[in-house]
mmCIF file of C-alpha atoms and ligand atoms in Angstrom:
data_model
loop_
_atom_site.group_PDB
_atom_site.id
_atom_site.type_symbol
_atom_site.label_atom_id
_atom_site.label_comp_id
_atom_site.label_asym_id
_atom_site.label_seq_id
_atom_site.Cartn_x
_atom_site.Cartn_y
_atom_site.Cartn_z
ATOM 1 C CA UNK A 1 77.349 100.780 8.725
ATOM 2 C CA UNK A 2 74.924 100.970 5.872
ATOM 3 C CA UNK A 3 71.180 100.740 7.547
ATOM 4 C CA UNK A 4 69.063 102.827 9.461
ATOM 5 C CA UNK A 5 68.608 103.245 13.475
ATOM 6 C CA UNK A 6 65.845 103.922 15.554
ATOM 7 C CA UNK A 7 64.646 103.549 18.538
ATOM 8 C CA UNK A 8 63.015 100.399 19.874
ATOM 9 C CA UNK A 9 59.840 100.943 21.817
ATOM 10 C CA UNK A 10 61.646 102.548 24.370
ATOM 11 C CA UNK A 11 63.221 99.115 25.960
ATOM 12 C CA UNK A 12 66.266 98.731 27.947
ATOM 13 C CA UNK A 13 69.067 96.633 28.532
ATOM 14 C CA UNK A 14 69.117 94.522 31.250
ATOM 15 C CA UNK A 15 72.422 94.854 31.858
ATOM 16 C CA UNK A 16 73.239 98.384 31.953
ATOM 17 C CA UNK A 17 69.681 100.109 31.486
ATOM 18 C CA UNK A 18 70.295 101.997 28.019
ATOM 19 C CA UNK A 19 68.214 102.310 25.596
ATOM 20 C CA UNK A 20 68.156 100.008 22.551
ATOM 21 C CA UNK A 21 67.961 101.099 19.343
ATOM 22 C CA UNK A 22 66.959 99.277 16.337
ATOM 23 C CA UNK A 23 69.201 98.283 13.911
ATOM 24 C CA UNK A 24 67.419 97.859 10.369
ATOM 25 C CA UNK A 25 69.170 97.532 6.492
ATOM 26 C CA UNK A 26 65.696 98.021 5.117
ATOM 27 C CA UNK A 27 62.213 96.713 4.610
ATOM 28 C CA UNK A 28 63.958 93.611 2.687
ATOM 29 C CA UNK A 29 66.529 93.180 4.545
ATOM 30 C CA UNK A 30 67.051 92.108 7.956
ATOM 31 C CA UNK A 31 66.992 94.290 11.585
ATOM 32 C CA UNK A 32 67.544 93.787 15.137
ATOM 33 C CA UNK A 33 68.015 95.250 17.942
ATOM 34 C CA UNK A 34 71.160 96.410 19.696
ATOM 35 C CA UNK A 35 72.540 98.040 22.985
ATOM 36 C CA UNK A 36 74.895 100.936 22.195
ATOM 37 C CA UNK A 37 76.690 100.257 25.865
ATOM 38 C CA UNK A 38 77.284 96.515 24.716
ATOM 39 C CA UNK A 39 77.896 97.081 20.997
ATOM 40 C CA UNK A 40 81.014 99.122 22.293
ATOM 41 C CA UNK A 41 81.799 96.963 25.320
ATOM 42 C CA UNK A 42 80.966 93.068 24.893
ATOM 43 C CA UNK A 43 79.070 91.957 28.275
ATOM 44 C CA UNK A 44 80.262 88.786 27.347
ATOM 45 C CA UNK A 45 83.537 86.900 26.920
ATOM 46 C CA UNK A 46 82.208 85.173 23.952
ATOM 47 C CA UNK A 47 80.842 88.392 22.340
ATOM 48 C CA UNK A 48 82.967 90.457 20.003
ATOM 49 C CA UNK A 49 82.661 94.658 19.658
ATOM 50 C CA UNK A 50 80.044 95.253 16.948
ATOM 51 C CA UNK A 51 77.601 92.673 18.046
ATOM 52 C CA UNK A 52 73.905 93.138 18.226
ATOM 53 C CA UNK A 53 71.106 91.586 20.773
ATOM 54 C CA UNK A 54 70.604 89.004 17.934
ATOM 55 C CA UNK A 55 74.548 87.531 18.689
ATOM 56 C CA UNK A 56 74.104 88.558 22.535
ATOM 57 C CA UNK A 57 74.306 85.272 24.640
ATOM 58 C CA UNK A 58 72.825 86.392 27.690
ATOM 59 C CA UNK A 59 70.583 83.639 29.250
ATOM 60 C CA UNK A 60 67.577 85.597 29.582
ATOM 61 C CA UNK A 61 67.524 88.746 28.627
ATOM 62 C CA UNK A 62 64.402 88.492 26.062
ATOM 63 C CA UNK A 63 66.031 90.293 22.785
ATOM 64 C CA UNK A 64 69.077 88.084 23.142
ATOM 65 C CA UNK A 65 70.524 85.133 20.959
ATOM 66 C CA UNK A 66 69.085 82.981 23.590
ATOM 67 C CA UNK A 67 65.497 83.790 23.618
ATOM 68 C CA UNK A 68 65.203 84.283 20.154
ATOM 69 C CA UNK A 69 68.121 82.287 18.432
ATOM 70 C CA UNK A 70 66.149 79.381 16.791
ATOM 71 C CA UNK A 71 68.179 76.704 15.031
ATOM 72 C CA UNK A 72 71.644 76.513 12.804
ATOM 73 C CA UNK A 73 71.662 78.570 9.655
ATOM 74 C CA UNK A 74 71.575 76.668 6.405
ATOM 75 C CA UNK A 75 73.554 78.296 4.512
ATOM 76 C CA UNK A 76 76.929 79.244 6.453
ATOM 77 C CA UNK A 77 78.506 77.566 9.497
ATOM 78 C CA UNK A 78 78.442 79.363 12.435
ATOM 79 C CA UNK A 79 74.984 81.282 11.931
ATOM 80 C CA UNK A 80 71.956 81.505 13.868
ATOM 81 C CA UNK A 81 68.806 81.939 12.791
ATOM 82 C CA UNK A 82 67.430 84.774 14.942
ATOM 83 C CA UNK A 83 63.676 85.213 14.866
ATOM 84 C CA UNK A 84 63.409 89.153 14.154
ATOM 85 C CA UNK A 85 60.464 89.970 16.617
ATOM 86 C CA UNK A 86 59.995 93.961 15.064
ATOM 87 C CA UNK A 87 58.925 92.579 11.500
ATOM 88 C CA UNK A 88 55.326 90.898 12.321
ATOM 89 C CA UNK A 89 53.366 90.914 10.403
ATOM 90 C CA UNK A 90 55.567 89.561 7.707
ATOM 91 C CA UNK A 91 57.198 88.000 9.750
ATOM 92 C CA UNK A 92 61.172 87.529 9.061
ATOM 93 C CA UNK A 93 64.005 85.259 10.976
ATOM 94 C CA UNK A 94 67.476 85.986 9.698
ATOM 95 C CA UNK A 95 70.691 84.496 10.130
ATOM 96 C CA UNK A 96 72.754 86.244 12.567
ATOM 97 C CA UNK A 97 76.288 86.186 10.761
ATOM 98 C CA UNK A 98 75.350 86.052 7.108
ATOM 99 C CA UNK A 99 72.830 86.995 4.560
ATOM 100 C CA UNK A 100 70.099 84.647 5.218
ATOM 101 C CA UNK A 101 66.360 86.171 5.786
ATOM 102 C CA UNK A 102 63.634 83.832 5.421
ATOM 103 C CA UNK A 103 60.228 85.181 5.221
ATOM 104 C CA UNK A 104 57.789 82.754 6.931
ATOM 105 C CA UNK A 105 54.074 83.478 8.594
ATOM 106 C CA UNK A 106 52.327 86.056 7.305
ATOM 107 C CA UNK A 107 49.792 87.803 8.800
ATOM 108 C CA UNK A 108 50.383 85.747 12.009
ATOM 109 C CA UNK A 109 49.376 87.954 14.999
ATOM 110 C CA UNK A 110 52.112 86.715 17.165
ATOM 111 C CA UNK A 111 55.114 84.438 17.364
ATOM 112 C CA UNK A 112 57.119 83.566 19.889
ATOM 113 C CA UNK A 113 60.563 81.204 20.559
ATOM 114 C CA UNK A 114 59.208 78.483 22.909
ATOM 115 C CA UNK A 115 61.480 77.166 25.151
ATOM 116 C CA UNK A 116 60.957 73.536 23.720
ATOM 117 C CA UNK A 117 63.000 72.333 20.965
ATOM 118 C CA UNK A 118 62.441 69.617 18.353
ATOM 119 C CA UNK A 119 62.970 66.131 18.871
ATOM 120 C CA UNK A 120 64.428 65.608 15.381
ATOM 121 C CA UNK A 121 67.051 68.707 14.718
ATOM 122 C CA UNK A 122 66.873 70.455 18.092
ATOM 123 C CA UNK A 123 65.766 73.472 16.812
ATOM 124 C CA UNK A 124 63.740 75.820 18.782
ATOM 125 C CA UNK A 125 60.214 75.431 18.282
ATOM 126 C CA UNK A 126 58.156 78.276 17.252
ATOM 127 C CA UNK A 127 54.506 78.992 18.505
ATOM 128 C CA UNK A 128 52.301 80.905 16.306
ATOM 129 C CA UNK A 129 49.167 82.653 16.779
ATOM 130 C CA UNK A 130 47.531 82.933 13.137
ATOM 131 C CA UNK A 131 45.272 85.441 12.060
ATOM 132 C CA UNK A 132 41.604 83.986 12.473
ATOM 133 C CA UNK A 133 40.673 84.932 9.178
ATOM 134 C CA UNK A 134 44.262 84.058 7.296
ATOM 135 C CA UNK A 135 44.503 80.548 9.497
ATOM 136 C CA UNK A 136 46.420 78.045 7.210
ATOM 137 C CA UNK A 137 45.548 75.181 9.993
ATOM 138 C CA UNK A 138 42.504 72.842 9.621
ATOM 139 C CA UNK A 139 39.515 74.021 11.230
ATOM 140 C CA UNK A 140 39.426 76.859 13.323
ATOM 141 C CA UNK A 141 42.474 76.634 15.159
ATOM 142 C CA UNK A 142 44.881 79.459 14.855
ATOM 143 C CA UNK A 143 47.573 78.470 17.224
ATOM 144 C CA UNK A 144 50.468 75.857 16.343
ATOM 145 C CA UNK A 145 53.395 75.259 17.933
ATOM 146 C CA UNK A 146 56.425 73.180 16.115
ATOM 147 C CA UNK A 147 59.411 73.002 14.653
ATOM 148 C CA UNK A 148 60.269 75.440 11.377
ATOM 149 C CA UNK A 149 62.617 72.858 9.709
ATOM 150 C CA UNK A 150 60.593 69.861 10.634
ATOM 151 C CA UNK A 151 57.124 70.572 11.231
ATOM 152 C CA UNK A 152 55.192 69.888 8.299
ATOM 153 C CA UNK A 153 52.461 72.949 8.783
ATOM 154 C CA UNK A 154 55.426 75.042 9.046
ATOM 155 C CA UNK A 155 57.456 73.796 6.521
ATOM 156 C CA UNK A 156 54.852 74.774 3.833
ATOM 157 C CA UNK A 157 54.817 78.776 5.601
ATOM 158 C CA UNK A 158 58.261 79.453 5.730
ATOM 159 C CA UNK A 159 60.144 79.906 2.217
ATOM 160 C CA UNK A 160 63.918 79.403 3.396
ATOM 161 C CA UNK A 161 63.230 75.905 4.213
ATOM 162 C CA UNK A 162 60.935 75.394 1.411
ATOM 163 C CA UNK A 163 63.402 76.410 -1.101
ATOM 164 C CA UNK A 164 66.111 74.262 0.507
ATOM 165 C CA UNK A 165 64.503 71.099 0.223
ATOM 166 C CA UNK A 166 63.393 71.676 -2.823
ATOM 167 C CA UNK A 167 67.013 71.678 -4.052
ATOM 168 C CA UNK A 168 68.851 68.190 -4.104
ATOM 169 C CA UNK A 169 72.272 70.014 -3.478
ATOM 170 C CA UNK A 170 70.368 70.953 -0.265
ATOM 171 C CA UNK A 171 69.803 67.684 0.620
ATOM 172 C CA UNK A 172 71.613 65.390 2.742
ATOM 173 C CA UNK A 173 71.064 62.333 4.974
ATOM 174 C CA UNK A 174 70.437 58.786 4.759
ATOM 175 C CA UNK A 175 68.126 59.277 1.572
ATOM 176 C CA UNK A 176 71.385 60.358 -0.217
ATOM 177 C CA UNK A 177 74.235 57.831 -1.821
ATOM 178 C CA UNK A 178 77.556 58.218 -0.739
ATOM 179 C CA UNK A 179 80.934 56.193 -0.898
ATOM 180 C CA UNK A 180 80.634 54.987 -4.384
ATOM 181 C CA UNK A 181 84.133 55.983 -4.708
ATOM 182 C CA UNK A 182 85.491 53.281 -2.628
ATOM 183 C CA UNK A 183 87.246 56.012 -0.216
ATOM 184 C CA UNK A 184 89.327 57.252 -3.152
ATOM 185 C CA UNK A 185 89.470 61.146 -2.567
ATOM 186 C CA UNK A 186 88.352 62.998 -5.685
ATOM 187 C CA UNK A 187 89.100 66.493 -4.186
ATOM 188 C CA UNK A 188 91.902 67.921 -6.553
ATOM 189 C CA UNK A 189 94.618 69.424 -4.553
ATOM 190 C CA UNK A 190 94.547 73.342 -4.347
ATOM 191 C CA UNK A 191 90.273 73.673 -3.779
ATOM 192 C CA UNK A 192 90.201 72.565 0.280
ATOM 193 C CA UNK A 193 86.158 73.997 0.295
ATOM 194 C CA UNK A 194 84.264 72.343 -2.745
ATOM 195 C CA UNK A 195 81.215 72.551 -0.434
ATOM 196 C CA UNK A 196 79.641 76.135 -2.193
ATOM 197 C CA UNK A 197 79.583 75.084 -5.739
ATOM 198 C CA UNK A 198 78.318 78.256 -8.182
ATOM 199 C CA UNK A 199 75.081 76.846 -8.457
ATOM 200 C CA UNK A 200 74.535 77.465 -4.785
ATOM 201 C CA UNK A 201 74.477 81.167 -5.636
ATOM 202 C CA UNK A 202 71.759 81.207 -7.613
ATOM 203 C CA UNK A 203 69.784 78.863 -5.279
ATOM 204 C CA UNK A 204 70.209 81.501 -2.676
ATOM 205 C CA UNK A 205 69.225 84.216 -4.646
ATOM 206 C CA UNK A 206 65.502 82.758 -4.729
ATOM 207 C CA UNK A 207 65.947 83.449 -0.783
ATOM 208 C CA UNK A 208 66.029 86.899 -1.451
ATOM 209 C CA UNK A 209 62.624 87.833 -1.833
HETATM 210 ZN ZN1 LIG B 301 73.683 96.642 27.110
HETATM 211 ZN ZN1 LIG B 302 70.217 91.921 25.633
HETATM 212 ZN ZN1 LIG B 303 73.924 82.180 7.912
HETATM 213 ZN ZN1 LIG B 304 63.087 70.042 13.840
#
């Protein structure tokens, strides 16, 4: 479709040694990686034709959905955010099925999926190795590991969350009020989704950077 494709540092597939190539729709948007053998023939039964290493579910393979899928996307229902290991040092995650692309760590040398997830939300944890000079953490530590949603070092680094919290139709949980309607359904017949109201457009837009 509409993006560019290049090689990717001459790494292979696991599964049937080709070549991937890198997918990219720009320096704003998002890119991945992707097998040409698998994009035309799913390896797995849970894999559709068309799909890229960032929706591949093999277990180990290390461009996969598994090593580098990190935690639900926010926006829509059935995305992952994928950590997009190609765009350090700005470093990007993007959602997997939709538009999502969260810009988070600058200037960090490296980061990595752990294998650990968070205790709270289950998310992956990320470990970071921050530039010595650019080190947001106290001291002179420039290595943190935690959770992007949850952790509060992180939570200041990586804009998608930031934004989203910042925004009370983001917001959910037992801080919020519900049931004041005594179980009465206000949904008017005819709208079954009311869950994207306009407003959310223009909340995502600030995503976009
Ligand atoms: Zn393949
Ligand atoms: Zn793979
Ligand atoms: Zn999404
Ligand atoms: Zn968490």
């Amino acid at each position: 479709q509409n993006g560019t494709i290049k090689l990717y540092k001459e790494l292979r597939c696991p599964l049937d040694d080709f070549e991937l190539v890198l997918w990219s729709s720009g320096s704003r948007g998002k890119s991945y990686p992707l097998c040409p053998y698998c994009y035309n023939h799913p390896p797995f039964r849970d894999m559709k034709k068309g799909m890229g290493c960032n929706e591949c579910t093999h277990p180990s393979c290390q461009h996969s959905l598994s090593m580098l899928g990190i935690g639900q996307c926010v926006e829509c229902e059935s995305g992952v955010l994928v950590l997009d290991p190609t765009s350090g040092p700005k470093w990007k995650v993007a959602c997997n099925k939709c538009n999502v692309v969260a810009h988070c760590f600058e200037n960090a040398h490296r980061v990595r999926v752990s294998a650990d997830t968070c205790s709270v939300c289950e998310a992956a944890l990320l470990d970071v190795d921050f530039n010595k000079a650019k080190s947001p953490l106290p001291g002179d530590e420039t290595q943190h590991m935690g959770c992007v949603f949850c952790d509060p070092v992180f939570q200041e680094l990586v804009e998608l969350k930031h934004a989203a919290s910042c925004h009370p139709m983001h917001r959910s949980g037992p801080g919020r009020r519900q049931g004041r309607g005594r179980g009465r359904a206000r949904r008017p017949p005819g709208k079954p989704n009311p869950r994207r109201p306009k407003d959310k457009m223009s909340a995502l837009a600030a995503y976009f950077v």
